[in-house]
């Protein structure tokens, strides 16, 4: 690369050697300038891609090649960039690079092979913004593993499939085809339907471009030190610097390491030096500690040190001279085993949390004993096929589009349009929703989705559950998605100063690039700190949402339904005409469709909207790749009360139109399927449709028991927004519970209430005034006051409290 960009590069204000600065993966030459408006819009987007690549350990470097008119402008612009730059003084290099790569406009991105300098893509501006770009980059682990020797002879491998465990012996040189045949022999999942995860790869389907011997080397490296035995320190032998939850109200796992993602220890926000301590009852030889994430908190211990002592009074000695260990990186990801340089004889082991992340951190932990170390565990593979037995072609590779297929589809569409020509426009427009669910069938898009999901961790939690595997896996997926993947956006963070103190002030038209990712409109937010504006495109492309990972219910349900399809669930995208969206998945164990709301982390709680939120539902329509159906009856206890609100068209007209659209979707989905498979699928759809109608019509919905989680108001979005929409709660109790569960969603509805969890404040000074004011504001809005009235009352109460407050006397 020195021969292309020069021997020296700038990084911040320092000059660095090119050979040491670049990692050797993919290098992007970024041609841009401060004076260029399109560049100013593109740079923040490129920055997001770059930062994501770095977070995921990808080998990706960017080199800024400036077209600025003077060095002052260059330095001002470069100060906002986290990557390298060609020195501005080397104008000849800038001109040479533009000439070599034929750069005729800016912004422009040229992608190079970092190891050889060869051209990868001369027009990479759009490519780096594609959802699958970061996933396609090599990792630092790939380079490290290349130096390890290949395994000799057969390697034992543990196979997990839908909660069952199998053992096979894998011959490295026989390749993936033979491996899939072995998996078929124990699981009965045909090779073409197998989704394989693991072999040391934390996320994503196995990359079969990596030779199997290399993948097995990676897998054995990942299992290193798994032979150390866990001490199993009992709960009563644990203590901490502080507890957010009183010890007597901890869940059974309260900080204890279990296979289930239980409730971990969380320290108080005012604890500046938090620690978690375990007592082995006697002096033992300790090899290290093991950490897992808890389910109750979204911030984990990311960095820590370990101290030991033979008595609780000390002295406490820092292990490995105060070495800083890397901690947890996310929910459902593999446990962290921190192994000491040499075993330590001790009785007390203390984990000291180091600064990083939010002001409260969570963990579950135990001690690893050096005595009687077992052999390390074998590499593992998790196999997912189709969750539904009625969907035999779920993961078959779609045939390439051809002229005949397109002609048949156009004929079917023309016939459908003729059938619907007399229907009302809103009913005719339901055809457009099919295009959205059809996107979920893209194999490339599904692969990108699977690259994000921690299947190994979700599988482990599902295997320890008493529920059926498919439902337990879905519950884990919902928990991870809400707490560790997608985020709610009331208004976007300022892209200029990163402040969250912004407010939506209007809307504008999407750019051509935003339109490419199906943004129908763009909200504009203004920062209350720097005064600058940030765009919030409302993307409808689920692939783009895998990258942005933020939005409101439309974005949440869109991306989540893609994940369900990628994992092999039969899934529906459900449209509530009173402005909400969610997912349904088919459960073979329950023999019915099951409601799943990713915004609320809710599973099988269909009455939550009516009984909890207080919504007055009208039409609820579900769209699958091969059928469309009105599922309104599932979401109401009294359909007769809902019926008078369905006034836009007659029930007969609704069923006629949905029936025609459903028939079209079935025909289209089976165009490229063998006749025998198509007949089998049609028969399954007809049988299920009859069973579903019997379920919805065959017994009184009034007899349905309303679950506790269905009596909670909306938990997603800020309290003011929920209140304005009339969704904060149908009753005072529903509103109170919704405010309590605003961070956890419905998965926390069975947890002890926050009032019960919190320790009593000892003095007004120990409270966070800002948090208390926000909580009081939310309570007043929930009680029926307008936002302005609530704000005024909060101010008046604060003034009164300040006037009455008397500081405690010194002893």
PDB file of N, CA, C and O in Angstrom, residues 503-545:
ATOM      1  N   UNK A 503     -35.046  17.194  19.040  1.00  0.00           N
ATOM      2  CA  UNK A 503     -36.503  17.228  18.916  1.00  0.00           C
ATOM      3  C   UNK A 503     -36.874  17.283  17.445  1.00  0.00           C
ATOM      4  O   UNK A 503     -36.279  18.016  16.660  1.00  0.00           O
ATOM      5  N   UNK A 504     -37.852  16.450  17.072  1.00  0.00           N
ATOM      6  CA  UNK A 504     -38.318  16.448  15.684  1.00  0.00           C
ATOM      7  C   UNK A 504     -39.011  17.763  15.373  1.00  0.00           C
ATOM      8  O   UNK A 504     -39.926  18.192  16.082  1.00  0.00           O
ATOM      9  N   UNK A 505     -38.565  18.401  14.278  1.00  0.00           N
ATOM     10  CA  UNK A 505     -39.095  19.724  13.934  1.00  0.00           C
ATOM     11  C   UNK A 505     -39.792  19.738  12.575  1.00  0.00           C
ATOM     12  O   UNK A 505     -40.339  20.760  12.180  1.00  0.00           O
ATOM     13  N   UNK A 506     -39.766  18.641  11.861  1.00  0.00           N
ATOM     14  CA  UNK A 506     -40.413  18.631  10.552  1.00  0.00           C
ATOM     15  C   UNK A 506     -40.051  17.401   9.746  1.00  0.00           C
ATOM     16  O   UNK A 506     -39.534  16.411  10.283  1.00  0.00           O
ATOM     17  N   UNK A 507     -40.317  17.467   8.469  1.00  0.00           N
ATOM     18  CA  UNK A 507     -40.031  16.347   7.565  1.00  0.00           C
ATOM     19  C   UNK A 507     -39.544  16.890   6.234  1.00  0.00           C
ATOM     20  O   UNK A 507     -39.737  18.079   5.912  1.00  0.00           O
ATOM     21  N   UNK A 508     -38.910  16.036   5.452  1.00  0.00           N
ATOM     22  CA  UNK A 508     -38.413  16.439   4.145  1.00  0.00           C
ATOM     23  C   UNK A 508     -38.446  15.240   3.218  1.00  0.00           C
ATOM     24  O   UNK A 508     -38.752  14.117   3.632  1.00  0.00           O
ATOM     25  N   UNK A 509     -38.111  15.463   1.969  1.00  0.00           N
ATOM     26  CA  UNK A 509     -38.117  14.397   0.982  1.00  0.00           C
ATOM     27  C   UNK A 509     -36.840  13.564   1.077  1.00  0.00           C
ATOM     28  O   UNK A 509     -35.768  14.082   1.376  1.00  0.00           O
ATOM     29  N   UNK A 510     -36.930  12.265   0.832  1.00  0.00           N
ATOM     30  CA  UNK A 510     -35.727  11.424   0.879  1.00  0.00           C
ATOM     31  C   UNK A 510     -34.807  11.693  -0.302  1.00  0.00           C
ATOM     32  O   UNK A 510     -35.258  12.072  -1.391  1.00  0.00           O
ATOM     33  N   UNK A 511     -33.516  11.507  -0.090  1.00  0.00           N
ATOM     34  CA  UNK A 511     -32.547  11.604  -1.170  1.00  0.00           C
ATOM     35  C   UNK A 511     -32.660  10.361  -2.059  1.00  0.00           C
ATOM     36  O   UNK A 511     -33.344   9.395  -1.717  1.00  0.00           O
ATOM     37  N   UNK A 512     -31.939  10.381  -3.168  1.00  0.00           N
ATOM     38  CA  UNK A 512     -31.967   9.222  -4.059  1.00  0.00           C
ATOM     39  C   UNK A 512     -31.440   7.976  -3.349  1.00  0.00           C
ATOM     40  O   UNK A 512     -31.973   6.875  -3.514  1.00  0.00           O
ATOM     41  N   UNK A 513     -30.402   8.146  -2.530  1.00  0.00           N
ATOM     42  CA  UNK A 513     -29.835   7.014  -1.803  1.00  0.00           C
ATOM     43  C   UNK A 513     -30.806   6.493  -0.761  1.00  0.00           C
ATOM     44  O   UNK A 513     -30.946   5.276  -0.565  1.00  0.00           O
ATOM     45  N   UNK A 514     -31.516   7.384  -0.079  1.00  0.00           N
ATOM     46  CA  UNK A 514     -32.511   6.973   0.921  1.00  0.00           C
ATOM     47  C   UNK A 514     -33.691   6.279   0.245  1.00  0.00           C
ATOM     48  O   UNK A 514     -34.245   5.314   0.776  1.00  0.00           O
ATOM     49  N   UNK A 515     -34.068   6.753  -0.929  1.00  0.00           N
ATOM     50  CA  UNK A 515     -35.138   6.107  -1.676  1.00  0.00           C
ATOM     51  C   UNK A 515     -34.741   4.699  -2.100  1.00  0.00           C
ATOM     52  O   UNK A 515     -35.585   3.796  -2.152  1.00  0.00           O
ATOM     53  N   UNK A 516     -33.464   4.503  -2.396  1.00  0.00           N
ATOM     54  CA  UNK A 516     -32.975   3.193  -2.792  1.00  0.00           C
ATOM     55  C   UNK A 516     -33.253   2.170  -1.694  1.00  0.00           C
ATOM     56  O   UNK A 516     -33.538   1.000  -1.970  1.00  0.00           O
ATOM     57  N   UNK A 517     -33.193   2.618  -0.444  1.00  0.00           N
ATOM     58  CA  UNK A 517     -33.482   1.732   0.682  1.00  0.00           C
ATOM     59  C   UNK A 517     -34.918   1.916   1.181  1.00  0.00           C
ATOM     60  O   UNK A 517     -35.230   1.664   2.345  1.00  0.00           O
ATOM     61  N   UNK A 518     -35.775   2.383   0.274  1.00  0.00           N
ATOM     62  CA  UNK A 518     -37.229   2.419   0.477  1.00  0.00           C
ATOM     63  C   UNK A 518     -37.667   3.348   1.597  1.00  0.00           C
ATOM     64  O   UNK A 518     -38.623   3.057   2.332  1.00  0.00           O
ATOM     65  N   UNK A 519     -36.971   4.468   1.757  1.00  0.00           N
ATOM     66  CA  UNK A 519     -37.410   5.478   2.716  1.00  0.00           C
ATOM     67  C   UNK A 519     -38.509   6.304   2.067  1.00  0.00           C
ATOM     68  O   UNK A 519     -38.270   7.003   1.085  1.00  0.00           O
ATOM     69  N   UNK A 520     -39.733   6.206   2.594  1.00  0.00           N
ATOM     70  CA  UNK A 520     -40.839   6.962   2.033  1.00  0.00           C
ATOM     71  C   UNK A 520     -40.846   8.403   2.488  1.00  0.00           C
ATOM     72  O   UNK A 520     -41.306   9.285   1.771  1.00  0.00           O
ATOM     73  N   UNK A 521     -40.373   8.646   3.689  1.00  0.00           N
ATOM     74  CA  UNK A 521     -40.282  10.005   4.196  1.00  0.00           C
ATOM     75  C   UNK A 521     -39.091  10.120   5.134  1.00  0.00           C
ATOM     76  O   UNK A 521     -38.552   9.106   5.601  1.00  0.00           O
ATOM     77  N   UNK A 522     -38.680  11.343   5.418  1.00  0.00           N
ATOM     78  CA  UNK A 522     -37.524  11.598   6.277  1.00  0.00           C
ATOM     79  C   UNK A 522     -37.922  12.627   7.324  1.00  0.00           C
ATOM     80  O   UNK A 522     -38.373  13.730   6.979  1.00  0.00           O
ATOM     81  N   UNK A 523     -37.786  12.276   8.588  1.00  0.00           N
ATOM     82  CA  UNK A 523     -38.025  13.228   9.668  1.00  0.00           C
ATOM     83  C   UNK A 523     -36.751  14.036   9.917  1.00  0.00           C
ATOM     84  O   UNK A 523     -35.643  13.518   9.729  1.00  0.00           O
ATOM     85  N   UNK A 524     -36.917  15.262  10.341  1.00  0.00           N
ATOM     86  CA  UNK A 524     -35.784  16.141  10.626  1.00  0.00           C
ATOM     87  C   UNK A 524     -35.828  16.526  12.099  1.00  0.00           C
ATOM     88  O   UNK A 524     -36.854  16.996  12.596  1.00  0.00           O
ATOM     89  N   UNK A 525     -34.713  16.287  12.801  1.00  0.00           N
ATOM     90  CA  UNK A 525     -34.613  16.625  14.222  1.00  0.00           C
ATOM     91  C   UNK A 525     -33.576  17.713  14.417  1.00  0.00           C
ATOM     92  O   UNK A 525     -32.548  17.739  13.723  1.00  0.00           O
ATOM     93  N   UNK A 526     -33.836  18.604  15.345  1.00  0.00           N
ATOM     94  CA  UNK A 526     -32.904  19.689  15.655  1.00  0.00           C
ATOM     95  C   UNK A 526     -32.281  19.457  17.019  1.00  0.00           C
ATOM     96  O   UNK A 526     -32.964  19.075  17.975  1.00  0.00           O
ATOM     97  N   UNK A 527     -30.977  19.653  17.093  1.00  0.00           N
ATOM     98  CA  UNK A 527     -30.252  19.474  18.345  1.00  0.00           C
ATOM     99  C   UNK A 527     -30.400  20.706  19.219  1.00  0.00           C
ATOM    100  O   UNK A 527     -30.184  21.841  18.757  1.00  0.00           O
ATOM    101  N   UNK A 528     -30.762  20.507  20.473  1.00  0.00           N
ATOM    102  CA  UNK A 528     -30.923  21.622  21.395  1.00  0.00           C
ATOM    103  C   UNK A 528     -29.595  22.112  21.954  1.00  0.00           C
ATOM    104  O   UNK A 528     -29.561  23.125  22.657  1.00  0.00           O
ATOM    105  N   UNK A 529     -28.498  21.390  21.651  1.00  0.00           N
ATOM    106  CA  UNK A 529     -27.185  21.819  22.130  1.00  0.00           C
ATOM    107  C   UNK A 529     -26.413  22.579  21.054  1.00  0.00           C
ATOM    108  O   UNK A 529     -26.008  23.715  21.263  1.00  0.00           O
ATOM    109  N   UNK A 530     -26.211  21.931  19.891  1.00  0.00           N
ATOM    110  CA  UNK A 530     -25.411  22.593  18.853  1.00  0.00           C
ATOM    111  C   UNK A 530     -26.265  23.317  17.816  1.00  0.00           C
ATOM    112  O   UNK A 530     -25.734  24.077  17.001  1.00  0.00           O
ATOM    113  N   UNK A 531     -27.571  23.048  17.815  1.00  0.00           N
ATOM    114  CA  UNK A 531     -28.468  23.750  16.908  1.00  0.00           C
ATOM    115  C   UNK A 531     -28.531  23.173  15.504  1.00  0.00           C
ATOM    116  O   UNK A 531     -29.322  23.641  14.681  1.00  0.00           O
ATOM    117  N   UNK A 532     -27.726  22.164  15.198  1.00  0.00           N
ATOM    118  CA  UNK A 532     -27.712  21.587  13.862  1.00  0.00           C
ATOM    119  C   UNK A 532     -28.792  20.512  13.719  1.00  0.00           C
ATOM    120  O   UNK A 532     -29.321  20.006  14.709  1.00  0.00           O
ATOM    121  N   UNK A 533     -29.091  20.171  12.474  1.00  0.00           N
ATOM    122  CA  UNK A 533     -30.181  19.240  12.204  1.00  0.00           C
ATOM    123  C   UNK A 533     -29.654  17.864  11.774  1.00  0.00           C
ATOM    124  O   UNK A 533     -28.570  17.746  11.197  1.00  0.00           O
ATOM    125  N   UNK A 534     -30.457  16.835  12.082  1.00  0.00           N
ATOM    126  CA  UNK A 534     -30.137  15.454  11.722  1.00  0.00           C
ATOM    127  C   UNK A 534     -31.341  14.835  11.020  1.00  0.00           C
ATOM    128  O   UNK A 534     -32.481  15.023  11.453  1.00  0.00           O
ATOM    129  N   UNK A 535     -31.060  14.085   9.963  1.00  0.00           N
ATOM    130  CA  UNK A 535     -32.110  13.409   9.212  1.00  0.00           C
ATOM    131  C   UNK A 535     -32.397  12.030   9.823  1.00  0.00           C
ATOM    132  O   UNK A 535     -31.484  11.339  10.266  1.00  0.00           O
ATOM    133  N   UNK A 536     -33.666  11.650   9.806  1.00  0.00           N
ATOM    134  CA  UNK A 536     -34.075  10.328  10.264  1.00  0.00           C
ATOM    135  C   UNK A 536     -34.920   9.679   9.165  1.00  0.00           C
ATOM    136  O   UNK A 536     -36.138   9.772   9.165  1.00  0.00           O
ATOM    137  N   UNK A 537     -34.257   9.006   8.201  1.00  0.00           N
ATOM    138  CA  UNK A 537     -35.010   8.343   7.126  1.00  0.00           C
ATOM    139  C   UNK A 537     -35.797   7.167   7.695  1.00  0.00           C
ATOM    140  O   UNK A 537     -35.247   6.339   8.414  1.00  0.00           O
ATOM    141  N   UNK A 538     -37.066   7.058   7.329  1.00  0.00           N
ATOM    142  CA  UNK A 538     -37.899   5.947   7.779  1.00  0.00           C
ATOM    143  C   UNK A 538     -37.788   4.821   6.756  1.00  0.00           C
ATOM    144  O   UNK A 538     -38.625   4.644   5.878  1.00  0.00           O
ATOM    145  N   UNK A 539     -36.715   4.039   6.889  1.00  0.00           N
ATOM    146  CA  UNK A 539     -36.422   2.997   5.917  1.00  0.00           C
ATOM    147  C   UNK A 539     -37.430   1.849   6.006  1.00  0.00           C
ATOM    148  O   UNK A 539     -37.853   1.450   7.097  1.00  0.00           O
ATOM    149  N   UNK A 540     -37.776   1.298   4.837  1.00  0.00           N
ATOM    150  CA  UNK A 540     -38.622   0.112   4.759  1.00  0.00           C
ATOM    151  C   UNK A 540     -37.878  -1.098   4.214  1.00  0.00           C
ATOM    152  O   UNK A 540     -38.463  -2.178   4.097  1.00  0.00           O
ATOM    153  N   UNK A 541     -36.605  -0.936   3.876  1.00  0.00           N
ATOM    154  CA  UNK A 541     -35.791  -2.041   3.393  1.00  0.00           C
ATOM    155  C   UNK A 541     -35.253  -2.797   4.615  1.00  0.00           C
ATOM    156  O   UNK A 541     -34.457  -2.270   5.381  1.00  0.00           O
ATOM    157  N   UNK A 542     -35.699  -4.059   4.835  1.00  0.00           N
ATOM    158  CA  UNK A 542     -35.253  -4.771   6.036  1.00  0.00           C
ATOM    159  C   UNK A 542     -33.743  -4.987   6.064  1.00  0.00           C
ATOM    160  O   UNK A 542     -33.154  -5.071   7.141  1.00  0.00           O
ATOM    161  N   UNK A 543     -33.113  -5.072   4.890  1.00  0.00           N
ATOM    162  CA  UNK A 543     -31.664  -5.204   4.863  1.00  0.00           C
ATOM    163  C   UNK A 543     -30.977  -3.970   5.407  1.00  0.00           C
ATOM    164  O   UNK A 543     -29.990  -4.057   6.150  1.00  0.00           O
ATOM    165  N   UNK A 544     -31.469  -2.802   5.062  1.00  0.00           N
ATOM    166  CA  UNK A 544     -30.913  -1.561   5.586  1.00  0.00           C
ATOM    167  C   UNK A 544     -31.133  -1.468   7.094  1.00  0.00           C
ATOM    168  O   UNK A 544     -30.268  -0.971   7.835  1.00  0.00           O
ATOM    169  N   UNK A 545     -32.267  -1.983   7.567  1.00  0.00           N
ATOM    170  CA  UNK A 545     -32.557  -1.942   8.998  1.00  0.00           C
ATOM    171  C   UNK A 545     -31.607  -2.834   9.798  1.00  0.00           C
ATOM    172  O   UNK A 545     -31.370  -2.583  10.976  1.00  0.00           O
TER     173      UNK A 545
END
